[in-house]
Coordinates of C-alpha atoms in Angstrom, one line a residue:
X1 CA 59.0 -14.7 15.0
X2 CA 61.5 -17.2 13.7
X3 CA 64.2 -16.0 11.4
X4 CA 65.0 -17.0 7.9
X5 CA 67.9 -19.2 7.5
X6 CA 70.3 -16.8 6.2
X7 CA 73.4 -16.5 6.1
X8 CA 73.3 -13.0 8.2
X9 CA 77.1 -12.0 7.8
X10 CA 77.9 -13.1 4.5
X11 CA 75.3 -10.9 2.9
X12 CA 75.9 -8.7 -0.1
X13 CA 74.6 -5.4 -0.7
X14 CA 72.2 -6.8 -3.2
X15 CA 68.4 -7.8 -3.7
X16 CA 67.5 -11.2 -1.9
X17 CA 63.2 -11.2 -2.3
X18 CA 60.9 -11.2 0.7
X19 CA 57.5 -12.2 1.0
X20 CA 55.8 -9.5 1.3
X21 CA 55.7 -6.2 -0.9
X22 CA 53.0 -2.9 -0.4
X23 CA 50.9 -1.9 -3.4
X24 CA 48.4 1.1 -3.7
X25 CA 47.0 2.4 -7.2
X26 CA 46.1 6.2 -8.2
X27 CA 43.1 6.3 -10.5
X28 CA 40.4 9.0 -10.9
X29 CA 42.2 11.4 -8.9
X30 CA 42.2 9.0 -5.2
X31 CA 44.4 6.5 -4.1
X32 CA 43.0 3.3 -2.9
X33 CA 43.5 1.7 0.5
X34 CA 46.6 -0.2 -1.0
X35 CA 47.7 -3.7 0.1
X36 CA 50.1 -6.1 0.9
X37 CA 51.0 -8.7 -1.8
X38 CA 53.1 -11.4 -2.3
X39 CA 53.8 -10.9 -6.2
X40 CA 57.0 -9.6 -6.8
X41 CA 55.8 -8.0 -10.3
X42 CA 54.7 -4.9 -11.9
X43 CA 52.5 -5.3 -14.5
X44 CA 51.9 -2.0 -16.9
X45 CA 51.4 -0.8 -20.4
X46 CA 54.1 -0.9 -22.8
X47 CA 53.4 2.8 -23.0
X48 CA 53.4 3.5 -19.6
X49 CA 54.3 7.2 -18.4
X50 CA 57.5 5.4 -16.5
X51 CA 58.6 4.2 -19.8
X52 CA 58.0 6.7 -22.4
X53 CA 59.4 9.9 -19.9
X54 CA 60.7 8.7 -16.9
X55 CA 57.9 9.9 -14.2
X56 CA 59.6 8.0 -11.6
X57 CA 60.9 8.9 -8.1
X58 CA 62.2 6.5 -5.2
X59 CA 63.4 6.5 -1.1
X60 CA 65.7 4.4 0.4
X61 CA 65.6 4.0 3.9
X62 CA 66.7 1.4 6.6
X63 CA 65.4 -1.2 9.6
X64 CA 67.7 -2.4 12.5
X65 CA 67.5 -4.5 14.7
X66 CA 68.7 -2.4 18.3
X67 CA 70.7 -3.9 21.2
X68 CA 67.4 -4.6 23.2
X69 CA 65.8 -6.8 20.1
X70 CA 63.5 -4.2 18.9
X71 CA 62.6 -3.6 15.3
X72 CA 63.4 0.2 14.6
X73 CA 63.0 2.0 11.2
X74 CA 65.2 5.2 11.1
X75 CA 63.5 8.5 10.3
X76 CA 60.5 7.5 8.0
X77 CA 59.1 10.9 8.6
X78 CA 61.7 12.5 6.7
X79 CA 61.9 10.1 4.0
X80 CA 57.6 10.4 3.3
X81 CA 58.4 14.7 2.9
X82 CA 61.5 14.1 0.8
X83 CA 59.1 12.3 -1.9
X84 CA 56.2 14.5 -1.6
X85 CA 58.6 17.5 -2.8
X86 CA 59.9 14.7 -5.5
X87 CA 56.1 14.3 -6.6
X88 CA 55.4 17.6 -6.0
X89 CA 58.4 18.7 -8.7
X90 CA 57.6 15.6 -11.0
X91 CA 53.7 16.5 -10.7
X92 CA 53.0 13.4 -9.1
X93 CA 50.2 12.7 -6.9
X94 CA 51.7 12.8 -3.3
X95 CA 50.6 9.9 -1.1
X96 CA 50.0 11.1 2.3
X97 CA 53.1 11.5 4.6
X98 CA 51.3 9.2 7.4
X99 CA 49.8 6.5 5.1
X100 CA 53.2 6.8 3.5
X101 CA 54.7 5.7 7.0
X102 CA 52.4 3.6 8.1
X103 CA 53.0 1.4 5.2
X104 CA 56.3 1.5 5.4
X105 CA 55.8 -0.2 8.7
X106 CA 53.5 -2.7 7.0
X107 CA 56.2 -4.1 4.9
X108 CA 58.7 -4.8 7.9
X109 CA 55.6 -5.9 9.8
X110 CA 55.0 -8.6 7.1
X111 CA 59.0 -9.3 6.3
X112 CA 60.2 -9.5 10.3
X113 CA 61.7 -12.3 9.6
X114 CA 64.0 -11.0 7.4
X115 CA 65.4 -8.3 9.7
X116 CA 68.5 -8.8 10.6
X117 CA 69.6 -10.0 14.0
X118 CA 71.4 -7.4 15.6
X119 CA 75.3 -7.6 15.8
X120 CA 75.4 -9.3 11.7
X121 CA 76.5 -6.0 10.5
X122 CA 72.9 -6.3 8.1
X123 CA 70.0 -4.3 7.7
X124 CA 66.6 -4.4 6.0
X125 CA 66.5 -1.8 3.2
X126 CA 63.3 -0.6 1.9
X127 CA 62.8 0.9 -1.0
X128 CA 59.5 3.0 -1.5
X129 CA 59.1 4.0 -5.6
X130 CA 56.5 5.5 -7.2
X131 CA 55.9 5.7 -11.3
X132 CA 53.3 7.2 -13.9
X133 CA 51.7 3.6 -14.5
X134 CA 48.8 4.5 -17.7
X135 CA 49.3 4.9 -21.5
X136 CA 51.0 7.8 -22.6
X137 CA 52.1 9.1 -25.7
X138 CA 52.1 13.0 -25.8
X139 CA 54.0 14.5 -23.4
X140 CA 52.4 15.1 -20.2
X141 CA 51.8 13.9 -17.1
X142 CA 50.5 10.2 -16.6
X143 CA 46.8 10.0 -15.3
X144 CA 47.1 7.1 -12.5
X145 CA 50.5 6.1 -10.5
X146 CA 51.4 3.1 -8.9
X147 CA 53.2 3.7 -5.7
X148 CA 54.9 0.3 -4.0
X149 CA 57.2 -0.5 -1.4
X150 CA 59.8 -3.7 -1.1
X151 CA 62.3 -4.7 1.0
X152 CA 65.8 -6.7 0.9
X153 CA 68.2 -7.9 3.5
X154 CA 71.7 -6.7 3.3
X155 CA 74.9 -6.5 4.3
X156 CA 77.3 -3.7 5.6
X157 CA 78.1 -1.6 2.5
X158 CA 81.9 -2.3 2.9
X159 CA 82.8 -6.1 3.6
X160 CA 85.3 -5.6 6.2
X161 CA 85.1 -2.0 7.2
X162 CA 85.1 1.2 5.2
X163 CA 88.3 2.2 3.9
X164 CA 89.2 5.6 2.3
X165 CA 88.5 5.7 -1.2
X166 CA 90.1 7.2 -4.7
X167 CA 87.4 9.9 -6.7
X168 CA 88.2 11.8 -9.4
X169 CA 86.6 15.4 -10.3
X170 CA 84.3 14.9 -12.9
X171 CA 83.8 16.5 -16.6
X172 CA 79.8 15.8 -16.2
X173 CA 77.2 17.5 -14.7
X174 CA 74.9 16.1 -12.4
X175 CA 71.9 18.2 -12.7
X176 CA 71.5 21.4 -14.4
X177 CA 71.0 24.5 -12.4
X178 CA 67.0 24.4 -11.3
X179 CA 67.0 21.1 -12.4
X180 CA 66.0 17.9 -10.9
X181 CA 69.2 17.9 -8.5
X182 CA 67.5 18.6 -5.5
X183 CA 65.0 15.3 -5.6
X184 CA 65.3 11.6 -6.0
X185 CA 64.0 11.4 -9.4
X186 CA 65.2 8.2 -11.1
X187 CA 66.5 10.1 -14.0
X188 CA 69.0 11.7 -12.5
X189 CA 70.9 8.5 -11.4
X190 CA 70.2 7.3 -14.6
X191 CA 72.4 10.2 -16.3
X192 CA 75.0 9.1 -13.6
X193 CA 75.6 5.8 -15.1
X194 CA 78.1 6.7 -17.7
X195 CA 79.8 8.8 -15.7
X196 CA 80.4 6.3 -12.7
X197 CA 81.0 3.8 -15.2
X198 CA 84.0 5.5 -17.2
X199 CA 85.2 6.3 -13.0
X200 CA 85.5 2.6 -12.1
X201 CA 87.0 1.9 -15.7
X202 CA 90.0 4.4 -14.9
X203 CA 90.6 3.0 -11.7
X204 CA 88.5 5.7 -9.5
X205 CA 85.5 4.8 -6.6
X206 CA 83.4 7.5 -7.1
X207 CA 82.6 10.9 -8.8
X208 CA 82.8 14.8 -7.4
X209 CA 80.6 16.8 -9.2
X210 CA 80.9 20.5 -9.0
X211 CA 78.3 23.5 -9.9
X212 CA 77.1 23.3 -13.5
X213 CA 76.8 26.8 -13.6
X214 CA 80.5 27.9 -12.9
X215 CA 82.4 24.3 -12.1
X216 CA 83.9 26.1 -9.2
X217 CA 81.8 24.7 -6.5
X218 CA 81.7 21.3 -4.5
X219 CA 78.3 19.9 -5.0
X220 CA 77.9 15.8 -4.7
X221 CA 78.6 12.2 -5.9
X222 CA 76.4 10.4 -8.2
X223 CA 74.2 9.2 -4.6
X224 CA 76.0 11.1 -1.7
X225 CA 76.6 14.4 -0.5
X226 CA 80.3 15.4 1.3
X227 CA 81.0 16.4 4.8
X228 CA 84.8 17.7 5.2
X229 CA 86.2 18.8 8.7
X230 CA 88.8 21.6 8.5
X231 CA 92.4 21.3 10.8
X232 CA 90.7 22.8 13.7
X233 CA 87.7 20.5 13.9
X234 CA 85.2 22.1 12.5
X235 CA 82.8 20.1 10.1
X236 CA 81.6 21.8 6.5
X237 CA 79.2 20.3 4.8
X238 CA 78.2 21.9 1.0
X239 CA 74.9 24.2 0.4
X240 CA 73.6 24.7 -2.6
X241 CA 70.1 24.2 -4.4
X242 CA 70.7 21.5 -6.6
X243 CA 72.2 18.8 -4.6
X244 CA 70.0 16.1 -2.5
X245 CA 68.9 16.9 1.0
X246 CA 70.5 14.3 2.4
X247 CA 68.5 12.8 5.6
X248 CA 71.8 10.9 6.6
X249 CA 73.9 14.3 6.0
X250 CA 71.1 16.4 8.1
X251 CA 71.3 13.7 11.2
X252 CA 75.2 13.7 11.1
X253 CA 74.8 17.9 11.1
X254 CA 72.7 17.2 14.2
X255 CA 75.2 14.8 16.0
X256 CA 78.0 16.9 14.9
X257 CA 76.6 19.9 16.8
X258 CA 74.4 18.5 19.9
X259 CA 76.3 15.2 20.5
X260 CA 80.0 16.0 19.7
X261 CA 79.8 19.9 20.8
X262 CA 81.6 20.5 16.9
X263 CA 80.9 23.5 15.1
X264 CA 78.9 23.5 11.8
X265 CA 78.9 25.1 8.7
X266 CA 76.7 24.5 5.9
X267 CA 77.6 26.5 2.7
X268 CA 78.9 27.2 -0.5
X269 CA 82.3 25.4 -0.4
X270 CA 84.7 25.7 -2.9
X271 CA 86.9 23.4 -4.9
X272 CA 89.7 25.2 -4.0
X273 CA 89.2 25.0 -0.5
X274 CA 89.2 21.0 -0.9
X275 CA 93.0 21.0 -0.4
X276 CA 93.0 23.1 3.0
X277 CA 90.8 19.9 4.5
X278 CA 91.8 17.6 7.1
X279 CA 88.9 15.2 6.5
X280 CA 86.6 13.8 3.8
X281 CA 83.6 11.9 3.6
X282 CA 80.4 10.8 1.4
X283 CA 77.4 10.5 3.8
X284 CA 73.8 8.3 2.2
X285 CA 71.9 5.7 4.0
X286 CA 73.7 2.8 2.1
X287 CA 76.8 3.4 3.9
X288 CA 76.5 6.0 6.3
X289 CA 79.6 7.5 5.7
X290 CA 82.7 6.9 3.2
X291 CA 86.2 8.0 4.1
X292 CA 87.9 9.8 1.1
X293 CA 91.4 9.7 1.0
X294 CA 92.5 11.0 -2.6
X295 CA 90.7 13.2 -5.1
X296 CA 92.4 13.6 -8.8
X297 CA 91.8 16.5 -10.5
X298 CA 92.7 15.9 -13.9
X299 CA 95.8 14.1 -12.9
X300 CA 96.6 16.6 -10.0
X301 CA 96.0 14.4 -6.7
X302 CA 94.9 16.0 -3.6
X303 CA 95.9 13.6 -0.8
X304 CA 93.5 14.3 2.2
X305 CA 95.5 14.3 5.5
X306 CA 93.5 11.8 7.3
X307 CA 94.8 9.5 4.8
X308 CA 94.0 6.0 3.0
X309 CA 93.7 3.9 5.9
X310 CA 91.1 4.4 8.1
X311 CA 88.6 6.8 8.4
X312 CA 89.6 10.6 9.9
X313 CA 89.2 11.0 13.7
X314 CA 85.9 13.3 13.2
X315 CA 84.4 11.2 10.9
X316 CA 85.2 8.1 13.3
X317 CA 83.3 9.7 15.7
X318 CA 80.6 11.2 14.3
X319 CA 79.7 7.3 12.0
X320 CA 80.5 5.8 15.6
X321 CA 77.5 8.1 17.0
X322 CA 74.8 7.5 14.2
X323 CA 75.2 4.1 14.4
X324 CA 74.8 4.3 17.8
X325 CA 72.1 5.9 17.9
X326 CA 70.6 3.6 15.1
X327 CA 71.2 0.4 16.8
X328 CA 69.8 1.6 20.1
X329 CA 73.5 1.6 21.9
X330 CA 72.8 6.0 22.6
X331 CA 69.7 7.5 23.4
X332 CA 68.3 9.2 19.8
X333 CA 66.8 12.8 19.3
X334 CA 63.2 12.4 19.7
X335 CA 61.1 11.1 16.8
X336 CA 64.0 9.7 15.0
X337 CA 63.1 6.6 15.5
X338 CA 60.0 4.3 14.9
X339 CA 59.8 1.4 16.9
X340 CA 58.1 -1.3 14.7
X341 CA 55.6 -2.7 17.7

């Protein structure tokens, strides 16, 4: 396998097209075998149940290259039954959970040569997606489905290392108690546009959301969930049923306990609490974790202890160990990672 010629460590966090993309169609109640295809476009009706009422739900997941010069995909599994529960909430056909991985490992199969090398700092992303593809015009629930996968080289999500960032507490919801919250429907980062938008306009990274129900509650960002560590080392991470499961948040839960020997809590956690933290971060497969040094509440700042320089000692540690693990440098849990052979 011979590389592309890319620029490996200049690489954005952006789409750069491979040559190869999966395809499989839902018609008459079955999928087909689906394929691998070298179009990069999706051709459907101008009424297409995407279009007219958003049936749509994605994945995001990640290939390394390790420090032995295998090709590794990190937790597919979990990935294939987060969508299911998406479909199964968006009444969706599910494709099967092994299919699901197995062409996952088609696509990096056919694109090996734009994995990158290890030690660039890049990754192949994949992005798994699935929309109502037929006409529709009442509403309902589309009739056949196209469910693709592509995949992009890119680089680390912060050029020259993650540095604490600025959020501000935000007047918006999220999602709306039992709501959509809890999956990765395409609508709700659609309603997170504006919000994120008006944020970087005033001079903030990112967005805390808190519990549409009584605002008192931490939930998420518009694409993260948080994970705070307390004075005495102990790492909190927010519960509640209309936030993401984050497979990135569950992994660092994992490390956090059987790696580092920290205690865990997962649960309610309230705003008022936020202050009383030694440690703040926004954990999601793009960046693994982001240091938070400030949040602004309506003009009130709340300047996290571990600062705006680096990342808090815990957090250090516990990004340190995923990564690890990801690249191949510590010995992963077993199953968490699929060797691309």
């Amino acid at each position: 396998m011979e590389k592309k010629n890319i620029d490996w460590s200049n690489l954005g966090f952006g789409y750069v097209p491979t040559d190869k993309r999966f395809v499989s169609n839902y018609k008459n109640g079955a999928w087909d075998e689906g394929t691998l295809t070298s179009d990069p476009n999706v051709v459907i009706s101008e009424c297409a149940g995407v279009l007219q009422y958003s049936q749509s739900c994605f994945e995001g997941l990640k290939a390394y290259t390790t420090e032995d010069g295998h090709i590794v995909i990190f937790r597919p599994d979990m990935n294939a039954a987060r969508m299911k529960d998406s479909c199964k909430r968006l009444e969706m056909p599910v494709y099967p959970e092994d299919k699901w991985v197995e062409a996952v490992v088609s696509v990096v199969k056919a694109n090996d040569a734009y994995v990158p090398p290890y030690g660039s700092g890049a990754t192949l992303y994949l992005r798994p997606y699935m929309f109502g593809s037929d006409a529709v015009i009442g509403v309902h629930p589309s009739a056949e489905y196209q469910f693709r996968i592509f995949c992009t080289p890119v680089g680390p999500y912060f050029k020259g290392g993650a540095k604490p960032i600025t959020i501000r507490v935000s007047d918006y919801d999220r999602a709306a108690p039992h709501g959509t919250g809890n999956i990765k429907a395409g609508l709700n980062y659609a309603m997170s546009l504006y919000p994120i938008m008006e944020a970087h306009r005033q001079g903030f990274d990112e967005n805390m959301y808190l519990d549409p129900a009584t605002r008192t509650k931490v939930e998420e960002t518009g694409g993260a969930n948080f994970l705070f560590v307390t004075k005495d080392g102990k790492v909190v991470t927010p519960k509640s049923d209309s936030i993401l499961p984050s497979i990135t948040r569950r992994s660092l839960v994992y490390v956090a306990r059987e790696y580092l020997g920290l205690e865990v809590e997962e649960r309610e956690v309230y705003f008022d609490e936020v202050k009383d933290f030694a440690e703040c971060g926004l954990c999601g497969t793009a960046a693994v974790i982001s240091p938070v040094g400030k949040i602004v509440d309506h003009g009130k700042e709340i300047c996290i202890p571990s600062g705006m320089e680096k990342m808090g000692e815990i957090t250090q540690k516990l990004y340190d160990t995923l990564t690890g693990i990801q690249m191949g440098r510590i010995k992963a849990p077993e199953g968490w990672i699929k060797v691309v052979e």
